[in-house]
mmCIF file of C-alpha atoms in Angstrom:
data_model
loop_
_atom_site.group_PDB
_atom_site.id
_atom_site.type_symbol
_atom_site.label_atom_id
_atom_site.label_comp_id
_atom_site.label_asym_id
_atom_site.label_seq_id
_atom_site.Cartn_x
_atom_site.Cartn_y
_atom_site.Cartn_z
ATOM 1 C CA MET P 1150 -44.844 -45.528 -20.773
ATOM 2 C CA ALA P 1151 -42.915 -43.979 -18.377
ATOM 3 C CA TYR P 1152 -40.475 -45.271 -15.693
ATOM 4 C CA ASN P 1153 -42.961 -44.620 -12.959
ATOM 5 C CA VAL P 1154 -42.389 -45.847 -8.998
ATOM 6 C CA VAL P 1155 -45.088 -44.214 -6.875
ATOM 7 C CA PRO P 1156 -43.338 -44.549 -3.626
ATOM 8 C CA LEU P 1157 -39.957 -43.182 -5.130
ATOM 9 C CA ASN P 1158 -41.731 -40.341 -6.696
ATOM 10 C CA GLU P 1159 -43.336 -39.680 -3.110
ATOM 11 C CA LEU P 1160 -40.018 -39.637 -1.520
ATOM 12 C CA VAL P 1161 -38.606 -37.506 -3.906
ATOM 13 C CA SER P 1162 -41.290 -34.859 -3.938
ATOM 14 C CA GLN P 1163 -41.279 -34.724 0.013
ATOM 15 C CA PHE P 1164 -37.519 -33.739 -0.575
ATOM 16 C CA GLU P 1165 -38.141 -31.312 -2.967
ATOM 17 C CA ARG P 1166 -40.458 -29.667 -0.165
ATOM 18 C CA LEU P 1167 -37.221 -28.627 2.097
ATOM 19 C CA PRO P 1168 -35.590 -25.275 0.964
ATOM 20 C CA GLY P 1169 -33.049 -25.256 -1.059
ATOM 21 C CA ILE P 1170 -33.449 -28.621 -2.693
ATOM 22 C CA GLY P 1171 -34.268 -28.983 -6.147
ATOM 23 C CA HIS P 1172 -35.872 -32.043 -8.251
ATOM 24 C CA LYS P 1173 -32.160 -33.556 -9.395
ATOM 25 C CA THR P 1174 -30.872 -32.985 -5.255
ATOM 26 C CA ALA P 1175 -34.294 -34.327 -4.210
ATOM 27 C CA GLN P 1176 -33.381 -37.284 -6.768
ATOM 28 C CA ARG P 1177 -30.169 -37.878 -4.811
ATOM 29 C CA LEU P 1178 -31.276 -37.822 -1.360
ATOM 30 C CA ALA P 1179 -33.898 -40.377 -2.208
ATOM 31 C CA PHE P 1180 -31.938 -42.770 -4.371
ATOM 32 C CA HIS P 1181 -29.342 -42.007 -1.426
ATOM 33 C CA ILE P 1182 -31.797 -43.169 0.919
ATOM 34 C CA LEU P 1183 -32.939 -46.285 -0.805
ATOM 35 C CA SER P 1184 -29.128 -47.705 -1.148
ATOM 36 C CA GLN P 1185 -28.599 -47.538 2.753
ATOM 37 C CA PRO P 1186 -29.070 -50.562 4.789
ATOM 38 C CA PRO P 1187 -32.569 -50.839 5.936
ATOM 39 C CA GLU P 1188 -30.935 -50.063 9.633
ATOM 40 C CA ARG P 1189 -29.763 -46.938 8.621
ATOM 41 C CA ALA P 1190 -32.861 -45.794 6.422
ATOM 42 C CA GLU P 1191 -34.808 -46.697 9.875
ATOM 43 C CA LYS P 1192 -32.593 -44.423 11.989
ATOM 44 C CA PHE P 1193 -32.967 -41.903 9.591
ATOM 45 C CA ALA P 1194 -36.653 -42.174 9.916
ATOM 46 C CA ASP P 1195 -36.255 -42.613 13.790
ATOM 47 C CA ALA P 1196 -34.191 -39.249 14.134
ATOM 48 C CA LEU P 1197 -37.169 -37.276 11.906
ATOM 49 C CA ARG P 1198 -39.610 -38.242 13.461
ATOM 50 C CA ASN P 1199 -38.280 -37.625 17.038
ATOM 51 C CA ALA P 1200 -37.056 -34.293 16.438
ATOM 52 C CA ARG P 1201 -40.696 -33.458 15.084
ATOM 53 C CA GLN P 1202 -42.366 -34.675 18.403
ATOM 54 C CA LYS P 1203 -40.402 -33.441 20.974
ATOM 55 C CA VAL P 1204 -38.716 -30.384 19.847
ATOM 56 C CA HIS P 1205 -40.417 -27.161 20.585
ATOM 57 C CA TYR P 1206 -39.985 -23.693 21.566
ATOM 58 C CA CYS P 1207 -38.448 -22.467 24.717
ATOM 59 C CA SER P 1208 -41.345 -21.212 27.100
ATOM 60 C CA CYS P 1209 -39.236 -18.314 27.890
ATOM 61 C CA CYS P 1210 -36.750 -17.379 25.015
ATOM 62 C CA GLN P 1211 -38.696 -18.736 21.953
ATOM 63 C CA SER P 1212 -35.922 -20.963 20.747
ATOM 64 C CA LEU P 1213 -35.822 -24.375 20.113
ATOM 65 C CA THR P 1214 -35.355 -26.859 22.779
ATOM 66 C CA ASP P 1215 -36.716 -30.346 24.086
ATOM 67 C CA GLN P 1216 -36.791 -29.351 27.406
ATOM 68 C CA GLU P 1217 -39.504 -26.670 28.959
ATOM 69 C CA LEU P 1218 -36.508 -23.958 29.271
ATOM 70 C CA CYS P 1219 -33.814 -24.303 26.772
ATOM 71 C CA PRO P 1220 -30.128 -24.900 27.942
ATOM 72 C CA ILE P 1221 -29.178 -20.777 27.438
ATOM 73 C CA CYS P 1222 -32.480 -19.991 29.510
ATOM 74 C CA SER P 1223 -31.902 -22.969 32.091
ATOM 75 C CA ASP P 1224 -27.659 -21.496 32.559
ATOM 76 C CA ALA P 1225 -27.561 -19.972 35.689
ATOM 77 C CA ALA P 1226 -24.017 -18.649 34.360
ATOM 78 C CA ARG P 1227 -25.555 -16.378 31.650
ATOM 79 C CA ASP P 1228 -25.699 -12.763 32.006
ATOM 80 C CA ARG P 1229 -29.869 -12.194 32.520
ATOM 81 C CA THR P 1230 -29.337 -8.482 32.066
ATOM 82 C CA THR P 1231 -28.939 -8.582 28.214
ATOM 83 C CA ILE P 1232 -30.966 -10.060 25.925
ATOM 84 C CA CYS P 1233 -30.146 -10.611 22.166
ATOM 85 C CA VAL P 1234 -33.364 -10.387 19.718
ATOM 86 C CA VAL P 1235 -32.974 -12.607 16.910
ATOM 87 C CA GLU P 1236 -35.450 -13.374 13.768
ATOM 88 C CA ASP P 1237 -34.852 -17.252 13.728
ATOM 89 C CA PRO P 1238 -33.384 -20.194 15.810
ATOM 90 C CA ARG P 1239 -30.668 -20.363 13.570
ATOM 91 C CA ASP P 1240 -29.335 -17.029 14.375
ATOM 92 C CA VAL P 1241 -29.124 -18.343 17.929
ATOM 93 C CA PHE P 1242 -26.878 -21.218 17.075
ATOM 94 C CA ALA P 1243 -24.736 -18.639 14.922
ATOM 95 C CA ILE P 1244 -23.913 -16.174 17.288
ATOM 96 C CA GLU P 1245 -23.207 -19.424 19.821
ATOM 97 C CA ARG P 1246 -20.565 -20.447 17.779
ATOM 98 C CA THR P 1247 -18.600 -17.266 18.473
ATOM 99 C CA ARG P 1248 -18.642 -17.718 22.216
ATOM 100 C CA GLU P 1249 -18.362 -14.074 22.253
ATOM 101 C CA TYR P 1250 -21.935 -13.748 23.648
ATOM 102 C CA HIS P 1251 -22.661 -14.713 27.262
ATOM 103 C CA GLY P 1252 -26.456 -13.190 27.564
ATOM 104 C CA LEU P 1253 -29.748 -14.259 27.117
ATOM 105 C CA TYR P 1254 -31.994 -14.854 23.422
ATOM 106 C CA HIS P 1255 -35.632 -14.043 22.021
ATOM 107 C CA VAL P 1256 -36.286 -15.529 19.016
ATOM 108 C CA LEU P 1257 -39.218 -13.391 16.963
ATOM 109 C CA HIS P 1258 -39.664 -16.237 14.529
ATOM 110 C CA GLY P 1259 -39.600 -13.486 11.701
ATOM 111 C CA ALA P 1260 -39.711 -9.832 10.821
ATOM 112 C CA ILE P 1261 -42.148 -7.267 9.988
ATOM 113 C CA SER P 1262 -43.014 -7.736 6.383
ATOM 114 C CA PRO P 1263 -46.601 -5.887 4.902
ATOM 115 C CA LEU P 1264 -45.774 -7.473 1.573
ATOM 116 C CA ASP P 1265 -46.026 -10.882 3.120
ATOM 117 C CA GLY P 1266 -48.559 -10.331 5.494
ATOM 118 C CA ILE P 1267 -46.597 -10.399 8.469
ATOM 119 C CA GLY P 1268 -47.380 -7.535 11.085
ATOM 120 C CA PRO P 1269 -45.977 -7.212 14.811
ATOM 121 C CA ASP P 1270 -49.313 -9.356 16.037
ATOM 122 C CA GLN P 1271 -47.813 -12.450 14.155
ATOM 123 C CA LEU P 1272 -44.314 -12.440 15.424
ATOM 124 C CA ARG P 1273 -43.201 -12.956 19.183
ATOM 125 C CA ILE P 1274 -43.518 -9.502 20.522
ATOM 126 C CA LYS P 1275 -45.686 -9.761 23.623
ATOM 127 C CA GLU P 1276 -43.468 -12.642 24.932
ATOM 128 C CA LEU P 1277 -40.621 -10.249 24.647
ATOM 129 C CA MET P 1278 -42.543 -7.526 26.456
ATOM 130 C CA ALA P 1279 -43.507 -9.955 28.777
ATOM 131 C CA ARG P 1280 -39.889 -10.885 29.742
ATOM 132 C CA LEU P 1281 -38.726 -6.950 30.198
ATOM 133 C CA ALA P 1282 -41.936 -6.120 32.317
ATOM 134 C CA SER P 1283 -39.447 -8.050 34.980
ATOM 135 C CA GLY P 1284 -36.905 -5.129 35.259
ATOM 136 C CA GLU P 1285 -34.298 -7.476 35.341
ATOM 137 C CA VAL P 1286 -33.031 -6.581 31.526
ATOM 138 C CA LYS P 1287 -30.765 -3.672 31.108
ATOM 139 C CA GLU P 1288 -30.001 -3.943 27.182
ATOM 140 C CA LEU P 1289 -31.288 -5.198 24.331
ATOM 141 C CA ILE P 1290 -29.042 -6.068 21.087
ATOM 142 C CA MET P 1291 -30.907 -5.892 17.561
ATOM 143 C CA ALA P 1292 -29.652 -8.473 16.131
ATOM 144 C CA MET P 1293 -31.837 -8.382 13.112
ATOM 145 C CA ASN P 1294 -30.836 -9.351 9.481
ATOM 146 C CA PRO P 1295 -29.524 -6.310 7.977
ATOM 147 C CA THR P 1296 -32.675 -6.444 4.883
ATOM 148 C CA VAL P 1297 -35.711 -4.083 5.188
ATOM 149 C CA GLU P 1298 -37.682 -6.435 6.912
ATOM 150 C CA GLY P 1299 -34.539 -6.590 9.400
ATOM 151 C CA GLU P 1300 -34.595 -2.885 9.773
ATOM 152 C CA ALA P 1301 -38.813 -2.254 10.131
ATOM 153 C CA THR P 1302 -38.618 -4.887 12.984
ATOM 154 C CA SER P 1303 -35.408 -3.461 14.564
ATOM 155 C CA SER P 1304 -37.122 -0.002 14.747
ATOM 156 C CA TYR P 1305 -40.409 -1.116 15.496
ATOM 157 C CA LEU P 1306 -39.107 -2.498 18.795
ATOM 158 C CA ALA P 1307 -36.748 0.219 19.392
ATOM 159 C CA ARG P 1308 -40.223 2.626 19.534
ATOM 160 C CA LEU P 1309 -42.268 0.248 21.585
ATOM 161 C CA ILE P 1310 -39.579 -0.173 23.945
ATOM 162 C CA LYS P 1311 -38.080 3.329 24.355
ATOM 163 C CA PRO P 1312 -40.655 4.193 27.152
ATOM 164 C CA MET P 1313 -38.935 1.625 29.424
ATOM 165 C CA ASN P 1314 -35.557 3.188 29.503
ATOM 166 C CA LEU P 1315 -33.746 0.194 28.193
ATOM 167 C CA LYS P 1316 -30.376 0.396 26.289
ATOM 168 C CA VAL P 1317 -31.112 -0.601 22.585
ATOM 169 C CA THR P 1318 -28.139 -1.743 20.357
ATOM 170 C CA ARG P 1319 -27.961 -3.301 17.244
ATOM 171 C CA LEU P 1320 -25.355 -5.254 15.914
ATOM 172 C CA ALA P 1321 -22.278 -3.501 13.830
ATOM 173 C CA TYR P 1322 -22.704 -3.696 9.694
ATOM 174 C CA GLY P 1323 -20.035 -3.435 7.249
ATOM 175 C CA ILE P 1324 -17.244 -5.348 5.430
ATOM 176 C CA PRO P 1325 -16.915 -8.614 6.222
ATOM 177 C CA VAL P 1326 -13.539 -9.984 7.117
ATOM 178 C CA GLY P 1327 -11.809 -10.883 3.632
ATOM 179 C CA GLY P 1328 -13.748 -8.487 1.490
ATOM 180 C CA ASP P 1329 -13.047 -5.902 -1.196
ATOM 181 C CA LEU P 1330 -14.650 -2.382 -0.581
ATOM 182 C CA GLU P 1331 -14.522 -2.007 -4.382
ATOM 183 C CA TYR P 1332 -17.288 -4.903 -4.507
ATOM 184 C CA ALA P 1333 -19.462 -3.615 -1.337
ATOM 185 C CA ASP P 1334 -22.693 -1.560 -1.915
ATOM 186 C CA GLU P 1335 -23.168 2.031 -0.858
ATOM 187 C CA VAL P 1336 -25.367 0.538 2.213
ATOM 188 C CA THR P 1337 -22.635 -1.372 3.236
ATOM 189 C CA LEU P 1338 -20.105 1.207 3.046
ATOM 190 C CA SER P 1339 -21.943 3.884 4.893
ATOM 191 C CA ARG P 1340 -22.900 1.309 7.814
ATOM 192 C CA ALA P 1341 -19.136 0.179 8.254
ATOM 193 C CA LEU P 1342 -18.453 3.930 8.249
ATOM 194 C CA GLU P 1343 -21.010 4.517 11.167
ATOM 195 C CA GLY P 1344 -20.094 1.697 12.918
ATOM 196 C CA ARG P 1345 -16.158 2.484 12.754
ATOM 197 C CA SER P 1346 -14.095 2.212 16.327
ATOM 198 C CA GLU P 1347 -10.848 3.362 17.211
ATOM 199 C CA ILE P 1348 -7.965 1.040 16.739
#
């Protein structure tokens, strides 16, 4: 007879559903939770429940927030003439860590991918177009991932926005700091040459 503890197996199964978590890691997490004092496990469960109930999309930029507007959209000091378009809310957090960008964001929640059945209608493009209609925005920065889907999404948006006479730019791609040229692929090297700047 196999050793079977149903509630433990259910907990492991739920952890396995998380991205990047295999069976052994899920088991380790489940055992860790069960080894904690009850109040810590309750705090963990409460934090999960609380985040799921209170966090939603910002009514303006579509990023994550627990208010009507996210802290970036509600910050009057941000440059409202520039919008950085990203695929995922995690990208907002990544760019904010640089402390270099002071404009607004717009989160598409994905990229155009016909193979996955994701077209423009599944993304938050209508919301972006509504924001651009105000005439306040002067530049749109495409900060898509350097993938085929990211490139397709950037190109689609650039064509859609062209009649509005907005400046459309994209992040420079190239060799990462600390990287070796010999290990870079051809696409990365060609992008690095295209995006070169004067020193």
